[in-house]
């Protein structure tokens, strides 16, 4: 009854103000009253959008001045776009606001172009933004905002050249109007796109310029620190893309210190004197999650998987809190990238069932957003391929990696997929033509297709693995020593552990037990530190055989017990994973993610031979 009474009062107030509008009251009084009520209803909890719209529509009843009419069309368009599904009516109001006054037309153009994009009318959005950019040069805030918006639109369309051109225009405009802060934002955004395009020759001088601008700019402390975070995130991701896990540490430490500084600063409510400075790169809370994310990426590459788990847990907890209040698409992107990395960690640490459930979670997030799925479909199939390897479903692994290759144009991801697909062909042992075709494309000795130190080291390892299976042990040792040299140079712990245990296996086969022991013992220590369950299983089996061959009965028994324990853990996890209904995802290779279509199986259907 109380709620009904409140609604009646709200409606009565609207009707009363509407009558004022037609009874000759001073325009300012009823207009301000209608706006006040509209805003009250919009910000109510929950929002009362129908009453808000009614208040704004009431403005048109008395033939208001043109400026008021234009502003009301904009407000109605905005409310309908953000709070209802009536996009056609929203579009109609925004289109009526466009030809009007400057303080209205730029905001209306910005909002209308968003609406066009939502309706897949990108070809209508672009000329609208271009025209608004042409006529907004005397309005610095809107000129910069519209340039950012059109650049973002080109980026979403993968037209990075046009996007970079616009950001360059924005940087020069910001310099002319005296906004070094926004100039830095434009240049850092351009640097981000150049990194995506792998135009490293242009990136380095641009980042050097940005570093100078950021250090010299004296302004709002939070804005200055946010520029530093943006700058350092680009540097860190550049190192990580290059697989330089050790070299990145000083930058990563600076970034972590920077985000700690930001978290202690209070938001300054004083608006900048230059309207071109009215921009923020990301909210503080989003930056915090981003720093967690790049820390997870570093920990994953370096093989510090417990650290990766710790920071993933922190980041996901923060994301859950943020998503209760914020529907920004970037939060779902952060969540998917975090899950992608932690899934790889789970597969290494022997938690396949958990990894599979998290793959299903990524499917659900991607099903909610076509754009998210488009950007992450290849990664999703790659993760399923890695899961298939872990449960010895090699045919499915091949199908998943083939699907992933079809869906990516990203060079580093392509090389990662090809490397793993080559490992599948090596294990199958009967795909020689396909294998050699792949290996020619990722030859670490000649024209390796990407600059990643980590991926090139992995390519040497794959060559060593193939040579081992072919019995060409001297050649295998050469490749594996190259892997060791590269992985030690950049602290790539997993590659180091894998190379050591494979070298140990080679020396064991050759009868050099002492040298084999010198390889296997540190491999086991490193694998325990990571922890890498497969390498621990392999190392313990070798230690058992080594100690047995050397007559060390007690050590052999201890190694056999370790091997039994690892085998049991992996076997139990294997059965748990294959028993999950989500295991059927391994058959999905085309189309959107099959959310909610899983059927439970009676039990595992895969061979356990690779584990025992």
PDB file of C-alpha atoms in Angstrom, residues 81 87 113-121:
ATOM      1  CA  UNK A  81      18.779   4.748 -25.102  1.00  0.00           C
ATOM      2  CA  UNK A  87      15.914   2.315 -29.607  1.00  0.00           C
ATOM      3  CA  UNK A 113      26.613   7.175 -33.314  1.00  0.00           C
ATOM      4  CA  UNK A 114      26.722   4.794 -30.302  1.00  0.00           C
ATOM      5  CA  UNK A 115      23.128   3.826 -31.040  1.00  0.00           C
ATOM      6  CA  UNK A 116      23.900   3.298 -34.743  1.00  0.00           C
ATOM      7  CA  UNK A 117      26.785   0.984 -33.823  1.00  0.00           C
ATOM      8  CA  UNK A 118      24.514  -0.971 -31.476  1.00  0.00           C
ATOM      9  CA  UNK A 119      22.157  -1.459 -34.436  1.00  0.00           C
ATOM     10  CA  UNK A 120      25.093  -2.515 -36.690  1.00  0.00           C
ATOM     11  CA  UNK A 121      24.744   0.698 -38.711  1.00  0.00           C
TER      12      UNK A 121
END
